[in-house]
Coordinates of C-alpha atoms in Angstrom, one line a residue:
Chain A
M1 CA 121.0 61.8 20.1
E2 CA 120.2 63.5 16.9
H3 CA 123.2 65.3 15.8
D4 CA 126.8 65.4 16.2
Y5 CA 128.5 68.3 17.2
S6 CA 131.3 68.0 19.2
I7 CA 131.0 70.7 22.9
A8 CA 132.3 73.3 21.6
E9 CA 130.9 73.6 19.2
L10 CA 127.1 73.9 20.2
K11 CA 129.5 76.4 22.8
H12 CA 130.5 78.3 19.9
L13 CA 126.5 78.5 18.2
A14 CA 124.5 79.3 22.0
T15 CA 127.2 82.4 21.9
E16 CA 125.6 83.5 18.4
I17 CA 123.1 82.5 19.7
R18 CA 123.2 84.9 22.8
K19 CA 123.6 87.6 20.2
D20 CA 121.1 87.2 17.9
T21 CA 118.7 87.1 20.9
L22 CA 120.1 90.4 22.2
R23 CA 120.2 92.4 18.6
S24 CA 116.2 91.9 18.7
I25 CA 116.1 92.7 21.8
T26 CA 118.0 95.8 21.3
A27 CA 115.6 95.6 17.8
A28 CA 112.5 95.6 19.3
G29 CA 113.5 98.2 22.0
S30 CA 111.8 95.5 24.4
G31 CA 111.8 91.6 25.8
H32 CA 113.2 89.4 27.7
P33 CA 117.1 89.3 28.2
G34 CA 117.6 88.0 31.3
G35 CA 115.9 84.8 30.8
S36 CA 116.5 83.8 27.7
L37 CA 120.5 84.0 28.6
S38 CA 119.7 81.9 31.4
A39 CA 118.2 79.6 28.5
A40 CA 120.5 79.6 25.9
D41 CA 122.8 76.6 26.4
I42 CA 120.6 73.9 26.9
M43 CA 118.0 74.8 24.9
T44 CA 119.7 75.3 22.5
A45 CA 121.8 71.7 23.3
L46 CA 118.2 69.9 23.2
Y47 CA 117.5 71.9 19.4
F48 CA 122.1 71.4 17.8
Q49 CA 122.3 67.4 19.4
V50 CA 119.6 65.8 21.8
A51 CA 115.8 66.3 20.3
N52 CA 115.2 65.1 16.3
L53 CA 113.9 67.6 14.8
K54 CA 114.7 68.0 11.5
T55 CA 112.1 70.1 9.9
P56 CA 108.8 71.8 11.6
T57 CA 106.1 69.5 10.3
D58 CA 107.8 66.1 10.1
P59 CA 104.7 64.4 12.5
D60 CA 107.6 62.6 14.1
R61 CA 110.1 65.2 15.1
D62 CA 110.1 66.4 19.3
R63 CA 107.3 68.3 20.5
I64 CA 109.0 71.0 22.3
F65 CA 106.6 73.3 23.9
W66 CA 108.3 77.1 26.0
S67 CA 105.8 77.2 28.6
K68 CA 108.0 80.2 29.9
G69 CA 107.3 82.0 26.9
H70 CA 108.2 85.3 27.0
I71 CA 111.9 84.2 26.5
A72 CA 110.7 83.5 22.7
P73 CA 113.2 86.2 21.9
L74 CA 115.7 83.2 22.3
L75 CA 113.1 81.3 20.1
Y76 CA 112.9 82.2 18.1
T77 CA 117.1 82.2 16.9
L78 CA 116.6 78.9 17.7
L79 CA 114.2 78.2 15.1
A80 CA 115.9 80.3 12.8
Y81 CA 119.4 78.7 13.8
K82 CA 117.9 75.9 13.1
G83 CA 116.3 77.6 9.1
F84 CA 112.7 77.4 10.4
F85 CA 112.5 81.0 8.8
P86 CA 115.3 83.5 7.2
R87 CA 117.6 85.2 11.0
E88 CA 116.9 88.7 9.0
E89 CA 113.9 88.4 10.0
L90 CA 114.5 88.6 13.9
I91 CA 115.0 92.5 13.5
T92 CA 111.3 92.2 13.8
L93 CA 110.4 90.9 16.6
R94 CA 107.5 92.2 18.8
K95 CA 107.3 94.7 15.4
F96 CA 103.5 95.3 13.8
G97 CA 102.7 91.9 11.0
S98 CA 105.7 90.8 12.6
R99 CA 105.3 86.7 12.7
L100 CA 107.3 87.1 16.0
Q101 CA 105.0 88.2 18.7
G102 CA 106.0 89.4 21.7
H103 CA 105.0 85.7 23.3
P104 CA 105.4 82.8 21.6
K105 CA 101.7 82.7 18.9
K106 CA 101.1 78.3 17.6
D107 CA 103.1 78.3 14.5
S108 CA 104.5 81.7 13.9
P109 CA 106.7 81.2 12.9
P110 CA 107.0 77.1 11.5
G111 CA 108.3 75.9 14.7
V112 CA 106.7 77.1 17.2
E113 CA 104.4 74.9 18.6
T114 CA 101.6 76.5 20.3
S115 CA 100.6 79.9 21.3
T116 CA 102.1 80.6 25.6
G117 CA 102.8 83.9 27.8
S118 CA 100.2 83.3 30.6
L119 CA 102.6 80.9 32.8
G120 CA 102.2 78.1 33.7
Q121 CA 99.8 76.1 30.9
G122 CA 102.7 74.7 28.5
L123 CA 103.7 71.3 31.0
S124 CA 99.7 70.7 30.9
V125 CA 100.3 70.8 27.7
A126 CA 103.0 69.0 26.7
V127 CA 101.5 65.6 29.5
G128 CA 98.5 65.9 27.5
C129 CA 101.5 66.4 23.5
A130 CA 103.5 63.2 25.2
Y131 CA 99.7 60.9 26.3
A132 CA 99.1 60.8 23.2
A133 CA 102.1 60.0 21.0
R134 CA 101.7 57.2 23.5
Y135 CA 99.5 55.8 22.9
D136 CA 99.9 56.9 18.8
H137 CA 103.0 54.1 20.0
S138 CA 105.2 57.4 18.4
P139 CA 108.7 58.1 18.6
V140 CA 108.3 62.0 19.7
R141 CA 109.8 62.4 23.2
V142 CA 108.0 65.4 24.8
W143 CA 109.8 68.5 25.7
C144 CA 108.9 71.5 28.2
L145 CA 110.3 74.3 29.3
N146 CA 109.5 76.2 32.3
G147 CA 111.2 78.9 34.4
D148 CA 111.6 78.7 38.1
G149 CA 108.8 81.9 39.0
E150 CA 106.6 80.0 36.8
L151 CA 106.5 76.7 39.1
Q152 CA 104.8 79.2 42.1
E153 CA 101.0 79.3 39.1
G154 CA 99.2 76.4 40.5
Q155 CA 98.6 74.3 37.1
I156 CA 102.1 73.4 37.5
W157 CA 101.9 71.2 40.0
E158 CA 98.6 69.9 38.5
A159 CA 100.9 69.2 35.3
L160 CA 103.7 67.3 37.4
M161 CA 101.1 64.8 39.6
A162 CA 99.0 64.2 36.1
G163 CA 103.0 63.3 34.4
A164 CA 103.4 60.7 37.4
H165 CA 99.5 59.9 37.5
F166 CA 100.6 58.7 33.3
K167 CA 104.5 57.1 33.8
L168 CA 104.9 59.8 30.9
D169 CA 108.1 58.8 30.2
N170 CA 108.0 59.9 27.1
L171 CA 108.7 63.2 28.9
C172 CA 111.0 65.3 29.8
T173 CA 110.9 69.5 31.4
I174 CA 113.5 71.2 31.7
I175 CA 113.7 74.4 34.9
D176 CA 115.3 76.6 33.9
N177 CA 116.5 77.4 37.5
N178 CA 117.6 81.1 37.5
G179 CA 116.8 82.3 40.9
L180 CA 114.9 85.7 40.0
Q181 CA 111.7 86.4 38.8
I182 CA 110.1 89.9 38.0
D183 CA 109.7 91.9 41.7
G184 CA 112.9 89.9 42.8
K185 CA 114.6 86.6 44.2
V186 CA 112.2 83.7 44.1
A187 CA 113.5 82.7 47.2
D188 CA 112.3 85.9 48.8
V189 CA 109.3 87.0 46.7
M190 CA 107.6 83.3 46.9
D191 CA 110.2 80.8 47.5
L192 CA 110.5 77.3 46.4
G193 CA 111.8 75.2 48.7
D194 CA 113.2 72.2 48.3
L195 CA 111.9 72.5 44.6
A196 CA 114.3 69.1 43.8
A197 CA 112.7 66.7 46.3
K198 CA 109.2 68.4 46.0
V199 CA 109.2 67.8 42.1
R200 CA 110.6 63.9 43.8
A201 CA 107.6 63.8 46.2
F202 CA 106.0 64.1 43.0
G203 CA 107.1 61.3 41.3
W204 CA 109.2 62.6 38.2
H205 CA 112.9 61.5 38.1
V206 CA 115.3 64.5 39.2
I207 CA 118.8 65.3 37.3
E208 CA 120.2 68.5 38.7
I209 CA 123.2 70.4 36.4
D210 CA 124.5 73.5 36.0
G211 CA 123.0 75.2 33.4
H212 CA 125.9 76.6 31.6
D213 CA 128.3 73.7 31.6
M214 CA 127.3 72.0 28.0
Q215 CA 128.6 68.3 28.7
Q216 CA 126.4 68.8 31.5
C217 CA 122.8 69.6 29.3
V218 CA 124.0 67.8 27.1
N219 CA 123.8 64.4 29.1
A220 CA 121.1 65.4 31.5
L221 CA 119.2 65.6 27.8
E222 CA 120.7 61.9 26.8
E223 CA 120.0 60.4 30.1
A224 CA 116.3 61.3 30.6
K225 CA 115.7 59.9 26.9
T226 CA 116.8 56.2 28.2
V227 CA 114.0 56.6 31.9
K228 CA 111.2 54.0 32.0
G229 CA 108.1 54.8 33.7
Q230 CA 108.1 58.3 35.2
P231 CA 108.6 61.8 33.8
T232 CA 112.6 64.2 34.2
A233 CA 112.6 67.0 35.4
I234 CA 116.2 68.7 34.8
I235 CA 116.7 71.3 37.0
A236 CA 119.3 73.4 35.2
H237 CA 121.3 75.9 37.4
T238 CA 121.0 79.2 35.8
I239 CA 122.3 82.2 35.9
K240 CA 120.0 84.9 34.9
G241 CA 121.0 86.9 31.9
K242 CA 124.1 84.6 31.3
G243 CA 126.9 86.2 29.2
V244 CA 126.4 89.4 29.7
S245 CA 128.9 91.2 33.2
F246 CA 125.9 94.3 33.8
M247 CA 122.7 92.0 33.4
E248 CA 124.3 89.1 35.1
D249 CA 122.2 87.9 38.7
Q250 CA 120.1 91.3 37.4
A251 CA 116.3 91.1 38.0
G252 CA 115.7 94.6 36.9
W253 CA 116.8 92.8 33.2
H254 CA 114.4 90.8 33.6
G255 CA 112.2 91.9 31.1
K256 CA 114.0 95.3 29.6
A257 CA 115.7 96.3 25.9
P258 CA 119.6 96.7 26.9
S259 CA 120.8 100.1 24.8
Q260 CA 122.8 100.5 21.6
D261 CA 125.6 101.3 23.8
E262 CA 124.6 98.4 26.2
L263 CA 124.2 96.0 23.4
A264 CA 128.0 96.6 21.8
Q265 CA 129.2 95.3 25.6
A266 CA 127.1 93.1 25.6
L267 CA 128.4 91.3 22.4
R268 CA 132.4 91.9 22.9
E269 CA 131.7 90.5 26.2
L270 CA 129.7 87.4 25.0
D271 CA 133.2 87.6 21.8
G272 CA 135.5 88.0 24.5
E273 CA 134.5 84.8 26.4
E274 CA 134.0 82.6 23.0
G275 CA 137.7 84.1 23.1
E276 CA 138.4 82.5 26.4
Chain B
M1 CA 61.4 69.0 35.0
A2 CA 57.9 68.5 36.0
T3 CA 56.2 71.3 35.0
A4 CA 54.3 73.4 37.5
H5 CA 52.0 75.3 35.6
K6 CA 49.6 74.9 32.8
D7 CA 50.9 73.1 29.9
V8 CA 50.0 72.4 26.4
L9 CA 53.3 70.4 25.6
S10 CA 53.4 68.0 29.2
K11 CA 52.6 65.6 27.1
L12 CA 56.5 65.6 25.9
D13 CA 59.0 62.5 27.2
G14 CA 61.6 64.8 28.6
K15 CA 65.9 64.0 29.0
A16 CA 68.2 65.7 30.0
T17 CA 70.8 67.5 27.5
R18 CA 74.1 65.5 28.3
F19 CA 73.1 62.5 27.8
G20 CA 72.5 63.6 24.1
Y21 CA 76.5 64.4 24.6
S22 CA 77.3 61.1 25.7
D23 CA 74.9 59.5 23.5
A24 CA 77.2 61.8 20.5
L25 CA 80.4 60.4 22.2
L26 CA 79.4 57.4 22.1
M27 CA 78.8 56.7 18.5
L28 CA 82.0 58.9 18.0
G29 CA 84.0 56.5 20.0
R30 CA 83.2 53.3 17.2
D31 CA 84.0 56.0 14.2
D32 CA 86.6 58.0 14.2
P33 CA 89.2 56.6 16.5
R34 CA 90.6 60.2 17.3
V35 CA 88.2 61.2 19.9
F36 CA 89.4 60.9 24.0
V37 CA 87.1 62.1 26.3
L38 CA 88.1 64.1 29.2
D39 CA 86.5 65.0 32.9
A40 CA 87.8 66.1 36.3
D41 CA 86.3 64.1 38.4
L42 CA 82.5 64.0 37.2
A43 CA 82.2 61.3 34.7
K44 CA 79.0 60.1 36.8
S45 CA 77.1 64.0 36.2
T46 CA 78.9 65.2 32.6
T47 CA 77.3 61.4 31.6
T48 CA 81.4 60.8 30.3
E49 CA 81.2 57.3 32.2
R50 CA 79.9 55.6 29.5
F51 CA 82.3 56.6 27.2
K52 CA 84.6 55.2 29.9
N53 CA 83.2 52.6 30.1
E54 CA 83.3 51.5 26.6
F55 CA 85.9 52.6 25.8
P56 CA 88.0 53.1 29.0
E57 CA 91.6 53.7 26.2
R58 CA 90.5 57.3 25.1
F59 CA 89.2 57.9 28.1
I60 CA 91.1 60.3 31.4
D61 CA 90.3 61.7 34.2
C62 CA 92.5 64.5 35.0
G63 CA 91.6 64.6 39.3
I64 CA 89.8 67.7 40.1
A65 CA 92.6 70.2 38.2
E66 CA 90.5 71.3 35.5
Q67 CA 92.9 74.0 33.5
D68 CA 95.2 71.0 33.7
M69 CA 92.7 69.1 31.4
V70 CA 92.8 71.6 28.9
G71 CA 95.5 72.2 29.1
I72 CA 95.8 68.0 28.6
A73 CA 93.4 68.3 25.7
A74 CA 95.5 70.7 23.7
G75 CA 98.5 68.4 23.8
L76 CA 96.4 65.3 22.3
S77 CA 94.4 67.9 20.0
L78 CA 98.5 68.8 18.9
M79 CA 98.7 64.9 18.7
G80 CA 95.9 64.8 15.7
K81 CA 93.3 63.6 18.6
V82 CA 90.3 64.8 19.3
P83 CA 89.7 65.9 22.6
F84 CA 85.9 66.7 25.0
T85 CA 87.0 68.4 28.0
S86 CA 84.3 67.6 30.2
T87 CA 83.1 69.3 33.7
Y88 CA 80.5 71.9 35.0
G89 CA 80.2 75.2 33.2
T90 CA 81.6 77.0 35.7
F91 CA 84.5 75.1 36.7
M92 CA 84.9 74.6 33.4
V93 CA 84.6 77.8 31.9
D94 CA 85.3 79.9 34.7
R95 CA 88.0 78.4 36.4
A96 CA 90.3 77.5 33.5
L97 CA 89.5 80.6 31.1
D98 CA 92.5 82.0 30.7
Q99 CA 93.9 77.9 29.6
I100 CA 90.6 77.9 27.3
R101 CA 91.4 81.6 26.1
V102 CA 95.3 82.0 25.8
T103 CA 95.8 77.7 25.5
V104 CA 93.2 76.7 23.2
A105 CA 91.0 79.6 21.4
Y106 CA 94.7 82.6 20.3
A107 CA 96.4 78.6 19.5
E108 CA 92.9 77.7 17.1
L109 CA 93.3 74.2 19.3
N110 CA 90.3 71.8 18.2
V111 CA 89.7 70.6 21.6
K112 CA 85.7 71.1 22.2
I113 CA 84.7 72.1 25.5
M114 CA 81.7 71.0 27.4
G115 CA 80.0 72.8 29.8
A116 CA 77.3 70.7 32.1
H117 CA 74.9 71.8 34.6
G118 CA 74.8 75.2 32.9
G119 CA 71.9 77.3 33.9
I120 CA 69.8 78.3 37.5
S121 CA 68.0 75.1 36.4
V122 CA 70.4 73.3 38.2
G123 CA 68.8 73.3 41.6
P124 CA 69.6 72.8 45.1
D125 CA 73.8 72.5 44.6
G126 CA 72.9 76.7 44.3
A127 CA 75.0 79.5 43.0
T128 CA 78.5 78.1 42.7
H129 CA 77.6 75.4 40.3
Q130 CA 75.1 76.8 38.6
A131 CA 77.0 78.7 35.2
L132 CA 75.2 82.0 34.5
E133 CA 77.7 83.6 32.3
D134 CA 80.1 80.3 30.8
L135 CA 77.6 81.4 27.6
G136 CA 78.1 85.5 27.3
V137 CA 82.6 84.2 28.8
M138 CA 83.0 81.9 25.5
R139 CA 80.9 83.6 22.4
M140 CA 83.5 87.6 23.8
L141 CA 86.6 84.5 22.4
P142 CA 88.1 84.9 19.2
H143 CA 87.2 81.7 17.9
M144 CA 85.4 80.2 19.8
T145 CA 82.0 79.1 18.7
V146 CA 79.5 78.7 21.1
I147 CA 76.2 76.2 21.4
N148 CA 73.0 76.0 24.2
P149 CA 71.5 72.7 22.4
C150 CA 67.1 72.9 23.5
D151 CA 66.8 69.3 23.8
V152 CA 68.7 66.1 24.4
N153 CA 68.1 65.4 20.4
E154 CA 69.8 68.3 19.9
A155 CA 72.8 67.7 22.6
R156 CA 72.8 65.4 20.6
K157 CA 73.9 66.9 16.6
A158 CA 75.8 69.3 18.5
T159 CA 78.8 66.8 19.8
L160 CA 78.4 65.4 16.9
A161 CA 78.9 68.5 14.8
V162 CA 81.5 70.1 16.6
A163 CA 84.1 66.7 16.4
A164 CA 83.2 67.5 12.6
M165 CA 84.6 70.6 12.4
Q166 CA 87.9 72.4 12.9
G167 CA 88.4 74.8 16.2
P168 CA 87.4 75.0 19.2
T169 CA 83.8 75.3 20.5
F170 CA 81.7 75.2 23.6
I171 CA 79.0 73.4 23.6
R172 CA 75.9 74.0 27.3
L173 CA 74.1 71.7 28.8
G174 CA 71.7 70.6 31.2
R175 CA 71.6 68.6 34.5
E176 CA 67.2 68.6 34.4
S177 CA 65.3 66.1 32.8
V178 CA 64.0 68.7 29.5
P179 CA 60.5 68.2 27.5
I180 CA 62.7 66.6 24.2
I181 CA 61.5 68.9 21.6
T182 CA 62.7 67.8 18.4
D183 CA 63.7 64.6 16.2
D184 CA 65.6 62.6 14.0
T185 CA 64.2 65.5 11.2
T186 CA 64.8 68.8 12.9
P187 CA 67.5 69.9 10.9
F188 CA 70.7 71.3 12.3
A189 CA 73.7 73.4 11.3
I190 CA 75.8 75.1 13.3
G191 CA 75.2 78.0 13.3
K192 CA 71.7 77.8 11.5
G193 CA 68.4 79.3 13.6
I194 CA 65.3 76.6 13.2
T195 CA 62.0 78.5 13.3
F196 CA 59.8 76.4 15.5
E197 CA 56.5 78.6 15.1
D198 CA 55.5 81.3 12.3
G199 CA 54.4 85.2 13.4
D200 CA 54.0 88.1 12.2
D201 CA 52.8 90.5 16.2
V202 CA 56.7 88.8 17.9
T203 CA 59.6 86.5 17.1
I204 CA 60.7 85.4 20.3
A205 CA 64.3 84.5 20.2
A206 CA 64.8 81.5 22.6
T207 CA 67.9 79.1 22.9
G208 CA 69.2 76.6 25.2
Y209 CA 65.9 75.3 27.6
M210 CA 64.4 78.4 27.3
V211 CA 62.4 77.2 22.9
Y212 CA 60.5 75.3 25.5
E213 CA 59.3 78.0 27.3
A214 CA 59.0 80.1 24.5
L215 CA 57.1 76.8 22.5
L216 CA 54.8 77.3 25.7
A217 CA 53.9 81.1 25.2
H218 CA 53.9 81.1 22.3
E219 CA 50.7 78.8 22.6
E220 CA 49.6 81.4 25.8
L221 CA 49.7 84.0 23.8
A222 CA 47.9 83.0 21.0
K223 CA 44.8 82.8 22.7
Q224 CA 45.1 86.1 23.7
G225 CA 45.2 87.1 19.6
I226 CA 49.7 87.2 19.9
H227 CA 51.3 85.1 16.4
A228 CA 53.7 84.7 17.8
R229 CA 57.2 83.1 16.5
V230 CA 59.3 81.2 17.8
L231 CA 63.2 81.1 16.7
D232 CA 65.3 77.8 18.0
I233 CA 68.4 80.0 18.2
H234 CA 71.0 77.1 19.4
T235 CA 74.1 78.3 17.9
I236 CA 75.0 81.5 19.9
K237 CA 78.0 82.2 18.3
P238 CA 78.4 82.5 15.0
I239 CA 74.9 84.1 15.3
D240 CA 72.7 83.1 12.3
R241 CA 72.3 87.4 11.0
E242 CA 69.8 86.8 8.5
L243 CA 67.6 84.7 10.5
L244 CA 67.3 87.5 13.7
L245 CA 67.2 90.6 10.9
K246 CA 64.7 88.9 8.4
A247 CA 62.0 87.8 12.0
A248 CA 63.1 91.9 13.2
R249 CA 62.8 93.3 10.1
E250 CA 59.1 90.5 9.9
T251 CA 57.9 91.1 12.7
G252 CA 59.3 94.4 14.2
A253 CA 59.8 93.2 18.3
V254 CA 61.9 90.7 19.8
V255 CA 61.9 88.6 22.7
T256 CA 65.1 86.6 24.3
A257 CA 64.6 83.9 26.9
E258 CA 67.9 82.5 28.0
E259 CA 68.4 80.5 31.2
H260 CA 72.4 83.2 31.6
Q261 CA 73.1 86.0 32.6
V262 CA 71.4 88.8 30.1
M263 CA 74.2 91.2 31.1
G264 CA 76.7 90.5 27.5
G265 CA 74.9 86.8 26.8
F266 CA 72.1 85.3 24.4
G267 CA 69.8 88.7 24.6
S268 CA 73.7 91.0 24.4
A269 CA 74.5 89.2 21.6
V270 CA 70.9 89.6 19.4
A271 CA 71.1 92.8 20.1
E272 CA 74.1 92.9 19.1
V273 CA 73.3 92.0 15.6
L274 CA 69.8 93.9 15.7
V275 CA 70.8 97.2 16.5
Q276 CA 72.6 97.1 13.4
E277 CA 70.8 96.4 10.5
C278 CA 67.1 96.6 12.2
P279 CA 66.6 97.5 15.5
V280 CA 63.2 97.8 16.5
P281 CA 62.0 97.1 20.3
M282 CA 63.2 94.4 22.6
E283 CA 63.4 93.0 25.1
F284 CA 65.1 90.9 27.4
V285 CA 64.4 87.3 29.5
G286 CA 67.0 85.7 31.3
I287 CA 69.0 86.3 35.2
H288 CA 69.5 90.2 35.6
D289 CA 72.8 90.2 37.3
R290 CA 73.0 88.3 40.0
F291 CA 74.0 84.8 41.2
G292 CA 71.7 82.2 41.5
E293 CA 70.2 79.2 44.9
S294 CA 69.5 76.6 46.3
G295 CA 65.9 75.2 45.7
T296 CA 64.6 73.3 43.1
P297 CA 64.7 73.5 39.6
D298 CA 61.2 75.1 39.3
E299 CA 61.4 77.5 41.8
L300 CA 64.4 78.4 40.6
L301 CA 63.3 79.4 36.8
T302 CA 60.3 81.2 38.6
A303 CA 61.6 83.1 40.8
F304 CA 64.4 84.3 38.7
G305 CA 62.1 85.0 35.5
C306 CA 62.7 82.5 33.2
R307 CA 59.4 81.0 33.0
H308 CA 57.3 81.3 30.1
T309 CA 54.5 83.7 32.2
D310 CA 58.1 86.0 31.8
I311 CA 58.3 85.1 28.2
E312 CA 54.7 86.7 28.0
A313 CA 54.4 90.1 30.3
A314 CA 57.6 90.9 28.1
V315 CA 55.5 90.0 24.4
N316 CA 53.0 92.3 25.8
R317 CA 55.5 95.4 27.5
V318 CA 57.8 95.0 23.9
L319 CA 53.6 94.7 21.9
R320 CA 53.0 98.7 23.4
R321 CA 56.5 99.7 21.8
K322 CA 56.4 98.6 18.8
K323 CA 55.5 101.1 15.9

């Protein structure tokens, strides 16, 4: 464990991060709230508790690749909360001249490890990075975030093959399994079937968790560090739009910004949930 | 490749440019521990097998998965390695284009991309395996450096040169043995074309194997009293504007020659330079908007208009239009 936050503190942090993520998307007038909210808990656990990530330039820092690059608003909010750039900049998301591009651009802002946005490419990058880290006997661990819809891209399965073939036990991918994609339910659009069995059959250590249970998130990420001889995939069962009633489990909130009124309601609900 | 036609340079030795690539990789492997070589199940064809044999721990066979190979190379580069990805140009550029565009070029990663089996001279494998669009597609990507060496020595120098620079690069290589027309004393710098023959009547700007055909054309044209300047433009991007503009001003007519689609390719790159600052009559020798087919390299180069005779005909046409 790299840091020592309590589960309650991590949950509070995740709520604040959700709120600022939604504020930035609202200010932008476009963006991807649904997947940002579904991945917020486990990525908060990763960035603030499990990953070795003190500065964005430390050569020994853990590398975190956001293969599902469209949830850049969550990435930027996490990086701002890490102190890698000013939080005030979050409202420049998607604006002309901003460092906060609609989809991640390498080093823009500091902490964005590389450019992603065209789905299916990040896991291969993570494989190469983990390969190099192991070759160098480096302590660097490599993490990747994939979406479930993204797994429809064939390149993902090439990378799953490669990660297992090279026995990259310094590599862990998190699958944000929120069950929805733009055109509807993943199961209806192009069913992934028994995802855990498939990934396991590809030679990965698979951990299935409730991706909104902070303790389970921390435990799974920590377990990934202990696995030997194979990479780990954490299938985080999540709810798209988690924490905001009108967004939850709605494909329509994949890539739509809330209005000011909707934002106000969302913030009230997130604060209320916090108070419970 | 054997030359079936009258050949003033026939005494030249030949070797495929792909061997220049692995010659350089072996040198780099010894000198630079950052250098990794990746292949996609074609290590014998691309000649990276030579690197694999000497540096197995820095060779990664990605299997028949070119998109994954580009991603793995990107990951290696993010950890300070200098990865060279190697497979046939068609699979490299076309199959993995989005990966090259988003993961490599947009992020300005230090990934060295190599496309073997460029051009129609790939021969009997046919259209699917003949890269005819690689140079044009790669030159459109921001940040990408694009090099098309004319012989095995230039391929070696180009490989060493891209290893020494920071940023994404593409090198095209050929399958067939081609005449060796440069040596260790021939200068090589990325972005600097080379004047192989001087002349004031017309410029033949050629790239890759077509430099040799341009030299043959030069000899034939000389017999007709036409003094052609022959330029080896190995770097298609960034292209040598200065050399091209000087040649256009001094000769007043330009013929380009490439073993590649003319549309969007090398000829287009030259035209983009000249039309803005020194428009002169131009002709384009190369492949005109068609797919290749099976045949011997000789048959195909002739059938697809990539011979010195095609260059000579283009010179005669362009000279009729020259003021």
